[in-house]
XYZ file of C-alpha atoms in Angstrom:
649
model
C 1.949 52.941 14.741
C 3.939 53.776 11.686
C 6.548 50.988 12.607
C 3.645 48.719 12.449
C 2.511 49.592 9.503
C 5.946 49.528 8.074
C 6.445 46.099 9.096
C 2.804 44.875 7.933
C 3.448 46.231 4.558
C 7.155 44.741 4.362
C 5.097 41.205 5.567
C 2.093 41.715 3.451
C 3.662 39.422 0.510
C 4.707 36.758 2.932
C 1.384 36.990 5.340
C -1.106 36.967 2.639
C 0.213 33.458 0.757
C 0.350 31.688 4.929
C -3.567 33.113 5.057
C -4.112 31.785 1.492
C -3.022 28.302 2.097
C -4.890 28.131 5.610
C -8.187 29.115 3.120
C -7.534 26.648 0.800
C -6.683 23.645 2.926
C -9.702 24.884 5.438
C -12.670 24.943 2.829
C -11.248 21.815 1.122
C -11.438 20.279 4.720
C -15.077 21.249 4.941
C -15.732 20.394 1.932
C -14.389 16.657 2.405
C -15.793 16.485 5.747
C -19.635 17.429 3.931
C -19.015 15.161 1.064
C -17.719 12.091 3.643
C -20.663 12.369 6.033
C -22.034 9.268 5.896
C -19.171 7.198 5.619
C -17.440 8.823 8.891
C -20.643 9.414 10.592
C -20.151 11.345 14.071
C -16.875 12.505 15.033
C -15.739 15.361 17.431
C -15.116 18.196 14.346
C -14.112 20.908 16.757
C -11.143 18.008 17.819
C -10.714 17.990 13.737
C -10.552 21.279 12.522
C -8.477 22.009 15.713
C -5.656 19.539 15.074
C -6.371 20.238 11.541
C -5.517 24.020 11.866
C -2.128 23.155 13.734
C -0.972 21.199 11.246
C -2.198 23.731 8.465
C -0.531 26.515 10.010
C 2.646 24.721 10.279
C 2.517 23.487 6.246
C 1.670 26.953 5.686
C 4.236 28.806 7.529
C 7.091 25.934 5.688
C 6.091 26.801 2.378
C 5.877 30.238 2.909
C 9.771 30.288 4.234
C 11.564 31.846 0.669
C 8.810 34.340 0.823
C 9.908 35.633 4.275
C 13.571 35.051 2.847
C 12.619 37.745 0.252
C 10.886 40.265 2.552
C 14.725 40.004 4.667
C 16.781 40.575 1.592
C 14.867 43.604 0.650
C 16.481 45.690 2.894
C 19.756 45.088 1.648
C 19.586 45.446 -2.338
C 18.466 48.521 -4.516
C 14.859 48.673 -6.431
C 16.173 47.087 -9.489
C 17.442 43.925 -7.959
C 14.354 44.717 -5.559
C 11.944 44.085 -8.609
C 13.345 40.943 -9.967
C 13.061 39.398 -6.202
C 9.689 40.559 -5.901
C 9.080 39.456 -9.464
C 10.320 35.983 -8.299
C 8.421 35.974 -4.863
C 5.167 36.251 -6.875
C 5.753 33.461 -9.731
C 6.778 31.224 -6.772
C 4.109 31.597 -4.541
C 1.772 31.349 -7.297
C 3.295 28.140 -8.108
C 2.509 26.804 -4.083
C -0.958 27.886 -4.244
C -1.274 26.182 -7.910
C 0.380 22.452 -6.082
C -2.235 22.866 -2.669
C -4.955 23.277 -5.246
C -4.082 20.204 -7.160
C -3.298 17.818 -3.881
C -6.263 18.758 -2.640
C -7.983 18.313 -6.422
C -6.670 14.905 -6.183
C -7.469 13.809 -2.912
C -11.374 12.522 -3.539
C -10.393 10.249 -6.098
C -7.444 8.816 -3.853
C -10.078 8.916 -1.061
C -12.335 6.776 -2.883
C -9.562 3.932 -3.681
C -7.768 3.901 -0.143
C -9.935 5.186 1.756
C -7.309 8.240 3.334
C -5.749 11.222 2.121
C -2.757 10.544 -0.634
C -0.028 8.943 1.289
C 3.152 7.183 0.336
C 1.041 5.268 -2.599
C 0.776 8.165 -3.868
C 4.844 8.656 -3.723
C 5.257 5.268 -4.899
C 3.083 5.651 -8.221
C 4.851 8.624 -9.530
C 7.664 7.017 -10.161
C 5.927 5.190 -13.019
C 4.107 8.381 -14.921
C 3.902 6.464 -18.178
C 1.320 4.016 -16.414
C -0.333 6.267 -13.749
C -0.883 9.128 -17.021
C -1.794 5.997 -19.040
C -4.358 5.378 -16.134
C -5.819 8.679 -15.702
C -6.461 9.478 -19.470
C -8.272 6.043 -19.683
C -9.997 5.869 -16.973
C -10.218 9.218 -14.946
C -9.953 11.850 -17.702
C -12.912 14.035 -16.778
C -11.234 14.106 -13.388
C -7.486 15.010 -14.814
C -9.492 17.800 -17.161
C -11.084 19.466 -14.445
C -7.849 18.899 -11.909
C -5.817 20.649 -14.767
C -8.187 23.306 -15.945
C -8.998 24.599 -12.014
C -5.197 24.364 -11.436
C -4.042 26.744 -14.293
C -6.803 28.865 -13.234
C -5.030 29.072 -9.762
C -1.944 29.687 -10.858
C -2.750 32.513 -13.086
C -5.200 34.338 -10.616
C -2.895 33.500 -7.587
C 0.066 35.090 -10.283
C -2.165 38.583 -10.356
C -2.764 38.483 -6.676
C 0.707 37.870 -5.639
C 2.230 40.366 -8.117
C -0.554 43.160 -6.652
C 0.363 42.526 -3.292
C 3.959 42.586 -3.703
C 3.823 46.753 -4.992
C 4.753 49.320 -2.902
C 6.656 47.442 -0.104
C 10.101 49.134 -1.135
C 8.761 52.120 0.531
C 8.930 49.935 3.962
C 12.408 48.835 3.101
C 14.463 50.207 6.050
C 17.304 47.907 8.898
C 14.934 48.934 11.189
C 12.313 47.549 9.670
C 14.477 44.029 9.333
C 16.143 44.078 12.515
C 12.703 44.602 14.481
C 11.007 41.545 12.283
C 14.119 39.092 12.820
C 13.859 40.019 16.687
C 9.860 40.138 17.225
C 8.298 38.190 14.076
C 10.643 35.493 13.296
C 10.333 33.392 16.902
C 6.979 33.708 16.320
C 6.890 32.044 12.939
C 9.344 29.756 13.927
C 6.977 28.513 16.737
C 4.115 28.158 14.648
C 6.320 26.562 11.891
C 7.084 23.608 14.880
C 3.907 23.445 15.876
C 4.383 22.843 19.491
C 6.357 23.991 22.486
C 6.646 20.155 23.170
C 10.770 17.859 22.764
C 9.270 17.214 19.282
C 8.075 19.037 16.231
C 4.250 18.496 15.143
C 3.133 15.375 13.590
C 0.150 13.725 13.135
C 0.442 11.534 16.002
C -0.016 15.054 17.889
C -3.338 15.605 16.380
C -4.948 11.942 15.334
C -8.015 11.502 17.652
C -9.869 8.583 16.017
C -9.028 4.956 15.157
C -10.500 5.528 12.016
C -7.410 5.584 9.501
C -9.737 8.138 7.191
C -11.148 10.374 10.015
C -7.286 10.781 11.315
C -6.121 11.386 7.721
C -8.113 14.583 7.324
C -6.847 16.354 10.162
C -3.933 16.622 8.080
C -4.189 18.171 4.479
C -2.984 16.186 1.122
C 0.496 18.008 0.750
C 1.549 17.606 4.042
C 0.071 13.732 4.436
C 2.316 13.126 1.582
C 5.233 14.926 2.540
C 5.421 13.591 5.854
C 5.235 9.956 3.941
C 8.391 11.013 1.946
C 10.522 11.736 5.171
C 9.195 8.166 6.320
C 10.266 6.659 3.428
C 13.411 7.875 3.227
C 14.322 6.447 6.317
C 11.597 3.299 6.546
C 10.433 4.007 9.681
C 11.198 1.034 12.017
C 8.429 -1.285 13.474
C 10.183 -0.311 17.529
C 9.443 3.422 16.950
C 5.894 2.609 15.677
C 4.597 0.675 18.439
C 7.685 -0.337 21.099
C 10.373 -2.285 21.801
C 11.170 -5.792 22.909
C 14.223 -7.915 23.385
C 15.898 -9.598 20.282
C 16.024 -13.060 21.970
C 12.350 -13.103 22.819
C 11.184 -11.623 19.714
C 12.757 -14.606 18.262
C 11.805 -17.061 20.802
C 8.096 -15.853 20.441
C 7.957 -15.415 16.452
C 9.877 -19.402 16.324
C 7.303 -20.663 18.804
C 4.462 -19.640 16.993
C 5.794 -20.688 13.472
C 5.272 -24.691 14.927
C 8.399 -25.625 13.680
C 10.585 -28.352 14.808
C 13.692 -28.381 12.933
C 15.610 -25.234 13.470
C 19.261 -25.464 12.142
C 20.980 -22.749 12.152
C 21.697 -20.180 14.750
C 22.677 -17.668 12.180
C 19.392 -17.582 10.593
C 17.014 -18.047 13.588
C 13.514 -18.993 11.640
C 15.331 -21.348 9.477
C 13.860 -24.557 9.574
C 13.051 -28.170 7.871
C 9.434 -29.151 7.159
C 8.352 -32.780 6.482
C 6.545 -32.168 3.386
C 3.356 -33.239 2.443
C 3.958 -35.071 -0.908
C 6.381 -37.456 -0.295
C 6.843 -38.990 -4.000
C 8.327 -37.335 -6.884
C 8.855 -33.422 -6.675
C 5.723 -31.653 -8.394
C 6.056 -28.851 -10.652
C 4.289 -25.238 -9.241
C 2.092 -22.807 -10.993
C 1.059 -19.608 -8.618
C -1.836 -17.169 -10.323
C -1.643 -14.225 -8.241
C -5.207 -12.164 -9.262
C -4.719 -8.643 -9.108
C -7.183 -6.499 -6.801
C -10.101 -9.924 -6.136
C -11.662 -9.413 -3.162
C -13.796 -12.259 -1.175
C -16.731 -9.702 -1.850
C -17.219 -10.546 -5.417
C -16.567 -14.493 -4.950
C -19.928 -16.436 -5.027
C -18.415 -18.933 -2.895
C -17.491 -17.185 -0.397
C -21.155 -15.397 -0.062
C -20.189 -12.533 -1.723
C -21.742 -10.814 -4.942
C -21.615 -13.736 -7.478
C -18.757 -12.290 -10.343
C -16.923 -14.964 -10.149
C -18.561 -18.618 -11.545
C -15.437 -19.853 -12.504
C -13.490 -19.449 -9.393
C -16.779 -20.652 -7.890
C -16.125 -24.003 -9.948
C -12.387 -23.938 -8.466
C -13.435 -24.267 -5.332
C -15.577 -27.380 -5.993
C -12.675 -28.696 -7.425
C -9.538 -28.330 -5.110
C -8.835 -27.037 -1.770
C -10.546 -24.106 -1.046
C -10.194 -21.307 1.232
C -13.190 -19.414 2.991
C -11.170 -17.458 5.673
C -7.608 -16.349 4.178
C -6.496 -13.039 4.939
C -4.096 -10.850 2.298
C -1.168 -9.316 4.412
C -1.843 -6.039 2.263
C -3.188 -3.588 0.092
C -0.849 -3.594 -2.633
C 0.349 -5.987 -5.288
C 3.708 -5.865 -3.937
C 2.419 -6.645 -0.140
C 0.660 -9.650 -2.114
C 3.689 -10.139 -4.134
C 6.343 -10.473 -0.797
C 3.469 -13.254 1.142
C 3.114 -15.548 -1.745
C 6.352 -15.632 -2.662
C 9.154 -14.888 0.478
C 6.665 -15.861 3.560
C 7.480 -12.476 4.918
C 5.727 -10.850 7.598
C 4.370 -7.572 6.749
C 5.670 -4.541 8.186
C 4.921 -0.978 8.498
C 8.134 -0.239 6.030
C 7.445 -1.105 2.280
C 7.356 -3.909 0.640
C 10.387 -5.992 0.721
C 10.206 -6.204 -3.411
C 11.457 -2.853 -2.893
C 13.908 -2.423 -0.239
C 17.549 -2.125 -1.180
C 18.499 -5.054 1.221
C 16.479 -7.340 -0.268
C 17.294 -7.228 -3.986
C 19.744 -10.299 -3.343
C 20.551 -12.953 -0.856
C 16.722 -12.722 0.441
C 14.601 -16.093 0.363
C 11.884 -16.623 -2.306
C 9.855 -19.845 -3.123
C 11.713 -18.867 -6.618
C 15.076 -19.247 -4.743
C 14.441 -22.295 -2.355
C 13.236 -24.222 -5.568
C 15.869 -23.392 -7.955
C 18.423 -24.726 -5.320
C 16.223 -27.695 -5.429
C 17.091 -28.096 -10.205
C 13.481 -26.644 -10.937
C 13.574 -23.706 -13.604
C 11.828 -20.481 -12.279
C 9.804 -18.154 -14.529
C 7.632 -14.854 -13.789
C 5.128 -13.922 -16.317
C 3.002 -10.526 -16.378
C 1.140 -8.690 -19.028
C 2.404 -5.236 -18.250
C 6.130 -3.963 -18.177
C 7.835 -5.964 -15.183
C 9.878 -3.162 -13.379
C 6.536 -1.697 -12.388
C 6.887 -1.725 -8.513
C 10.727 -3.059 -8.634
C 9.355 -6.629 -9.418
C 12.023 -7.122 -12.278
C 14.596 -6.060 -10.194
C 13.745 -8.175 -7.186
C 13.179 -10.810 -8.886
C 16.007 -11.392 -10.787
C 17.891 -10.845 -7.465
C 15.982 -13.588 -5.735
C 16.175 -17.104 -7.718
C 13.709 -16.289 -10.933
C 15.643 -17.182 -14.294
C 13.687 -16.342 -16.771
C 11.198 -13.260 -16.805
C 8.553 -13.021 -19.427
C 6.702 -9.594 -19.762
C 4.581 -6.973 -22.285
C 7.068 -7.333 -24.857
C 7.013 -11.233 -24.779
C 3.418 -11.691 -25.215
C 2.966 -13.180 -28.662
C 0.376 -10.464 -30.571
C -2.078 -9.289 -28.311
C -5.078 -8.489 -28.782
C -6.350 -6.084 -26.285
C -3.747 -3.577 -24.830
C -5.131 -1.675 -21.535
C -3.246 1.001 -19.695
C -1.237 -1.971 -17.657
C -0.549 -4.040 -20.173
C -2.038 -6.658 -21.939
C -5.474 -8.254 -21.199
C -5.369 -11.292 -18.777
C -6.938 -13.749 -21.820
C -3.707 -12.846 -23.903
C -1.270 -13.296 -20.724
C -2.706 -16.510 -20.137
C -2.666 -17.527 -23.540
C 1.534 -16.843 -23.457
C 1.454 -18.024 -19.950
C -0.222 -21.514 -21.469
C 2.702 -21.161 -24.333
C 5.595 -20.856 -21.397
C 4.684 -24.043 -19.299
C 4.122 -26.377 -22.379
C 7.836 -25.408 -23.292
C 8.942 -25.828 -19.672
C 7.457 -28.916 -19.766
C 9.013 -29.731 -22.742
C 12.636 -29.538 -20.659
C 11.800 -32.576 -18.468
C 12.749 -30.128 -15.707
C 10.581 -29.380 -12.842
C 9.709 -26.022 -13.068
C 8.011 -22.590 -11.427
C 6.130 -19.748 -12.748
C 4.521 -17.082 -10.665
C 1.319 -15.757 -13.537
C 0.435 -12.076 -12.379
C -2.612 -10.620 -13.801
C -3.632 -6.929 -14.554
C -6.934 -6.321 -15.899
C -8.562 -6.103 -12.802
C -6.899 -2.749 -11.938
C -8.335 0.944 -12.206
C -9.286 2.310 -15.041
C -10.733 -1.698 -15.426
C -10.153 -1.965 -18.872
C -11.351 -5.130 -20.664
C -12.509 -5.590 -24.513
C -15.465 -4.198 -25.322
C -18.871 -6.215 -24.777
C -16.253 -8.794 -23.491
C -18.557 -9.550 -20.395
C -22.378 -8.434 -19.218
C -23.331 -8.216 -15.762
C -25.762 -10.883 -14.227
C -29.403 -9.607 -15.411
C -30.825 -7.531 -12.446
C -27.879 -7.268 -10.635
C -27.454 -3.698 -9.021
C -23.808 -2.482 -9.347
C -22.013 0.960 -7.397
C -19.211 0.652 -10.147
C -19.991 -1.336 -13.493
C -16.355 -1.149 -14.986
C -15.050 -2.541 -11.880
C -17.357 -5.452 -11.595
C -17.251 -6.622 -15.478
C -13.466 -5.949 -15.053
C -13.683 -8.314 -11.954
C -15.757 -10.985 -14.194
C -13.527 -10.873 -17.464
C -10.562 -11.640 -15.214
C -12.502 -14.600 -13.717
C -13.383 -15.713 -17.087
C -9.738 -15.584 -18.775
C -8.622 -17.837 -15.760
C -11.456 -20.156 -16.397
C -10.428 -20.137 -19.783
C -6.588 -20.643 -18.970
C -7.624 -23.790 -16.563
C -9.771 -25.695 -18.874
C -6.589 -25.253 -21.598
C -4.204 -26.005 -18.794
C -6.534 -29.317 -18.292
C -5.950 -30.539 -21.650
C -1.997 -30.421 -21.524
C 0.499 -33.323 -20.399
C 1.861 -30.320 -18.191
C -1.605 -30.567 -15.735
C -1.019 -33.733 -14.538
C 2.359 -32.941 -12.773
C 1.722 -29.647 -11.703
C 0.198 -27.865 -8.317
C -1.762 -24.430 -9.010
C -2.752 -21.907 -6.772
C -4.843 -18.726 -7.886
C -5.284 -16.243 -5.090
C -5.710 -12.510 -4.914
C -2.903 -9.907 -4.264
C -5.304 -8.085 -2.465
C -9.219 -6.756 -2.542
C -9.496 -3.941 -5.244
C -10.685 -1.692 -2.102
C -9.832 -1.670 1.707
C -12.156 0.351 3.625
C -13.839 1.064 7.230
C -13.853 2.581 10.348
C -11.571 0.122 11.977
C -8.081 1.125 12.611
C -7.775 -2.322 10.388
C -10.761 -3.265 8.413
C -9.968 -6.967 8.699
C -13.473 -8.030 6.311
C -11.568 -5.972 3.593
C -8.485 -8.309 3.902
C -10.689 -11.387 3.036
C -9.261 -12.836 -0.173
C -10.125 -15.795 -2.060
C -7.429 -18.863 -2.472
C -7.763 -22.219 -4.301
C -4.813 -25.269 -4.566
C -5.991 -27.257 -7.425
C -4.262 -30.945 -8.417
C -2.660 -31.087 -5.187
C -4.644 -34.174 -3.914
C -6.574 -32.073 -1.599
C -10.097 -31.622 -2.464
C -12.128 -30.051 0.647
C -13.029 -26.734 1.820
C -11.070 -25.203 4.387
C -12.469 -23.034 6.912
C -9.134 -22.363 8.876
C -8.278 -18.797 9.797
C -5.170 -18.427 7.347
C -2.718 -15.745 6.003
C -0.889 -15.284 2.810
C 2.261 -15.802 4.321
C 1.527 -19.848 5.149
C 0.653 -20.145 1.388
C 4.553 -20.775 0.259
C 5.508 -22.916 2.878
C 1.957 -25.184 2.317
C 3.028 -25.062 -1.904
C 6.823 -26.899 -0.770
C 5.113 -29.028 1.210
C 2.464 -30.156 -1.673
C 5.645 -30.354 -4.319
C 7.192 -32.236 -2.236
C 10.330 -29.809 -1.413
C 11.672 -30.148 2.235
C 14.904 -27.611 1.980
C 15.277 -25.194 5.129
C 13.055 -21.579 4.898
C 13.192 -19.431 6.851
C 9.333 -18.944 6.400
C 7.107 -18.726 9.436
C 4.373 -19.202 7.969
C 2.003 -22.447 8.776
C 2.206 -25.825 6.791
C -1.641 -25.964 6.282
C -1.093 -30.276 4.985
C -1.215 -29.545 9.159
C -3.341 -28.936 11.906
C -2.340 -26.212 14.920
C -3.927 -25.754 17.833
C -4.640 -21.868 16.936
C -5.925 -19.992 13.647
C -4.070 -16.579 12.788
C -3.351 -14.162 10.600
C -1.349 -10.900 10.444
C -1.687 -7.949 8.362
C -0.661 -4.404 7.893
C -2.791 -1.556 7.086
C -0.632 1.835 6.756
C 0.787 2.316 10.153
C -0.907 -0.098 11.891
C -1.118 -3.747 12.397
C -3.042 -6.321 13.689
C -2.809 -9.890 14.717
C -5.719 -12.333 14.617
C -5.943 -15.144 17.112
C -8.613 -17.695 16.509
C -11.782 -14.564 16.817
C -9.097 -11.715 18.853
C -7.875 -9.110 17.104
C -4.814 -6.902 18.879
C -4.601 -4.036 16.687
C -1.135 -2.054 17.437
C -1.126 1.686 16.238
C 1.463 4.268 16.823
C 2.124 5.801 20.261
C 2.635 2.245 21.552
C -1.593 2.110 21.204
C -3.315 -1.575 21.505
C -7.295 -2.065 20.532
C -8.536 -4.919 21.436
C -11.705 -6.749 18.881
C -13.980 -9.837 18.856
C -13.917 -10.991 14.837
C -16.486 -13.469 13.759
C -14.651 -14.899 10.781
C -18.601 -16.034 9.512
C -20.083 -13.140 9.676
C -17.845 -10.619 8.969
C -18.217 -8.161 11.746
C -15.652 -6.646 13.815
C -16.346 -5.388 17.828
C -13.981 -3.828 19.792
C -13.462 -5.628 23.270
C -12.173 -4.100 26.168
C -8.597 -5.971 27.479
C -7.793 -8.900 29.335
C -5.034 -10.835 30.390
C -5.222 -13.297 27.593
C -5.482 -10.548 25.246
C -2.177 -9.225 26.377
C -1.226 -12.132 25.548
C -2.083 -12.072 22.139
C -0.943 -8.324 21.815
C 2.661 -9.612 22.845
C 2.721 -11.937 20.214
C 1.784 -9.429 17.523
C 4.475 -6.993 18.806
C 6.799 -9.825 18.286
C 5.841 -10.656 14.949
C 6.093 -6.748 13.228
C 9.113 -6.288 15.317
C 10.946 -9.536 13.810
C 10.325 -8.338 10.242
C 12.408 -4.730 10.976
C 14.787 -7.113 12.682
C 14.907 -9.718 10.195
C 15.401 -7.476 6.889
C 17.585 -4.687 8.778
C 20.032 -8.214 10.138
C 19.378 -9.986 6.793
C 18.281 -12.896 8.660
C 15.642 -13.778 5.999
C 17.819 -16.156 4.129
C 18.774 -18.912 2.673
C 22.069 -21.105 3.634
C 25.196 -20.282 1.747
């Protein structure tokens, strides 16, 4: 008994921060799980708090590692060297309780954007702090107070606690003491460190239960969840070990069928093909407004909430869109459709991978091969997200950002306000069209993006109307009136009459749902304006057949490699594609083969009309379907990892 209670007090340090995490990420479970009732509705929470506490203990046990370290080392120095360890296992255990508290702090308000735990976006963001602080002060300060205030509090209490428990466990000090916890404890916490007795350490593929991406996210807490996104990232996590395998000459032969090309010319670059284009006279110039965060929701046209009248007008006016699908939830995801073709996959977006930075096919690219000057305009600072960097790399000359814009009058946390980008942008094409060169510019807007900062009394919401976020939805109606603003100017100048536009969303502000993909949340709008198309288009369509419809309407019939779909054309099927964290689905006509990891397939019935998404047991042309999306996410790991998404030297 006294070798017991030797070795409890030599563990006491080390045992009571493992029981303090499991507390912490336990109650802030439950307290999630209370708080998210209604939107998860009836799940199996024994199954959760289960798989929950696996993954807990094993965080736990991880973090708790230089602890133990200390507790071993104590039985090899003297009590002054003693005190200074102990003295450091307190400050950093202290500091582990303090970063649990503040993940988990932080997780409702990521919850309530993405609809999961923090994740690799939440990886991705830090590495612009002057924005994301910039973002927080202006929009979520109350939130950031609190976060901050309940942290210190942590640290300092957990600081106290640590440094009490810590006393007195010299006196258990002995090699006994050491040899019997390195030959009885330390399998023990090395077992529930893996997890599992299983060929693989735990993961959350061990413990996910649900197709809902939110329900499986909080059998996991917020520092793990992100942790496990880092290791991903760092070695982008191929589509084969996500959902299978599949020969490289079928996934080829599949992906080149289905892109309804006939031209293919090189067996170097497999998808690289001509395309008759649409506009056979002179070569038009381009103009792509990519909206940041404008879901179909808000778009009268499209029978959602009414915000926008002036894309509403658009849509009278050119060739409009009621069923395209964004590939994404992020700008960059918009960013790599509209302007490479590529298909999404579950690694980031190619804007930035290191493989793509050069030598990697862009609309920019394909028409600056073809004499037209290339621009990129954006209100904010334009390495946000790698997009400097990429596109530099990829066939846009000239890049006009924050710095550029000619006095501003309304500064937000990301940038300047979408009436003063379009005012420069307006500036830019009237002295590209001064050149008497054909030219490009992609216009990328910002104040539609969280903390939805716009000028003050800029915008009122419709009388009567009932709004769940206010700043969001005047945000979402300044940004449609700046573009109305910018089209009417752009109507007026000898630059109009030569020139195809295309405004379409990046993405919808929020992508949420039971689903394992919530395709209704993918609904974007998309307009082609002085194209000589006027109709509305009720085609099931994806982002990536955007740039390869644009070459076709300037006239531009230089080999892509783009699979997307010429829409000038008809095709005997409708589909889209899209990629929701680790999963992906492919739309057929109204099927829906949703691939997940573990090789998973659901199967769903989507009525593009009405919005609502069933899941359908599987048949054989289903299968079918389900090959051809396995195809398609395999061919984009292939495509980047081979650099076969190129353009002829």
């Amino acid at each position: 008994m006294k070798t017991i209670n030797h070795l409890y007090t030599l563990l006491r340090p080390y045992l009571a921060l493992v029981f303090l995490l499991l507390a912490i990420f336990s109650i802030s479970r439950l307290a999630l799980l209370l708080w998210l009732q209604q939107r998860i509705g009836d799940i199996n929470t024994t199954q959760l708090f289960l798989g929950g506490l696996r993954i807990d203990i094993s965080t736990s046990v991880y973090l708790s590692v230089p602890v133990l370290v200390v507790v071993l080392l104590s039985s090899f120095v003297g009590n002054s060297v003693m005190h200074r360890i102990n003295r450091f296992s307190s400050i950093y255990s202290a500091f582990v309780v303090t970063l649990v508290v503040l993940m988990e702090l932080a997780t409702p308000a990521f919850i309530n954007q993405y609809d999961v735990r923090p994740n690799r976006l939440f990886i991705e963001y830090l590495a612009y702090p002057h924005e994301v602080f910039s973002m927080l002060v202006n929009g979520h300060l109350a939130t950031l107070v609190v976060s901050v205030v309940l942290a210190a509090a942590a640290f300092v209490i957990a600081k106290q606690f640590f440094t009490r428990t810590g006393r007195n466990t010299q006196e258990s000090r002995s090699l006994f003491s050491a040899s019997l916890l390195f030959l009885l404890v330390l399998p023990l916490i090395a077992l529930a460190a893996r997890g599992t007795l299983g060929h693989r350490p735990i993961n959350p593929a061990l413990v996910y239960f649900s197709q809902d991406a939110l329900v499986n996210s909080l059998t996991l807490n917020s520092l793990y969840s992100v942790a496990f996104a880092f290791k991903n990232m760092s070695s982008e996590q191929g589509a084969q070990q996500l959902y299978g395998t599949m020969g490289e000459n079928e996934i080829i032969d599949v992906v080149k069928q289905e892109s309804y090309k006939a031209s293919f010319v090189s067996e170097q670059i497999p998808t690289l093909a001509t395309n008759t284009p649409f506009n056979q006279g002179p070569k038009k110039n381009l103009v792509i407004i990519l909206e940041e965060s404008l879901g179909a929701r808000f778009v009268g046209a499209l029978g959602g909430a009414g915000l926008t009248p002036h894309i509403d007008k658009l849509y009278d006016q050119g060739w409009g869109f009621d069923n395209l699908y964004a590939t994404g939830t992020r700008s960059v995801r918009g960013i790599e459709a509209v302007m490479t073709g590529f298909l999404p996959s579950p690694s980031r977006s190619v804007v930035k991978l290191s493989k793509s930075q050069q030598h990697f096919s862009t609309i920019a690219q394909i028409l600056a091969n073809q004499g037209y000057t290339t621009q990129f305009v954006y209100g904010g600072e334009s390495h946000f997200d790698n997009m400097k960097s990429f596109f530099l790399g990829n066939g846009v000359q000239h890049i006009v950002d924050f710095d550029d814009i000619e006095d501003p009058q309304f500064v937000s946390s990301w940038g300047a306000s979408d009436v003063d980008l379009f005012r420069q942008a307006d500036k830019e094409l009237v002295k590209l069209n001064a050149q008497g060169k054909p030219f490009f510019s992609l216009i990328f807007t910002s104040s539609n993006h969280d903390p939805f900062e716009i000028p003050q009394d800029s915008v009122e919401l419709p009388q009567g109307f009932s709004s769940d976020n206010p700043a969001r939805d005047k945000a979402i109606m300044y940004a449609d009136k700046a573009l109305g603003e910018f089209i009417t100017t752009a109507q007026r100048q000898e630059y109009w009459q030569n020139t195809v536009f295309l405004v379409v969303a990046d993405h919808d502000v929020r992508v949420y749902g039971k689903e394992p993909v919530p395709i209704k949340s993918f609904h974007i709008p998309a307009v082609i304006l002085n194209a000589g198309v006027q109709k509305r288009d009720e085609r099931l369509v994806s982002q990536i057949d955007l740039p390869v419809t644009l070459l076709s309407l300037v006239g531009v019939d230089a080999p892509t490699p783009m699979t997307g779909l010429d829409l000038t054309k008809e095709y005997p099927v409708e589909r889209a594609m899209m990629q929701y964290y680790d999963n992906f689905a492919y739309i057929e006509n109204n099927t829906a083969s949703i691939l997940m990891p573990g090789k998973k397939v659901s199967y769903w019935h989507y009525d593009k009309h009405a919005k609502e998404q069933k899941e359908v047991p599987e048949d054989a042309s289903m299968k079918v379907i389900s090959h051809k999306a396995l195809a398609h996410v395999l061919f984009s790991s292939m495509a980047y990892q081979q650099q076969l998404y190129r353009l002829q030297d």
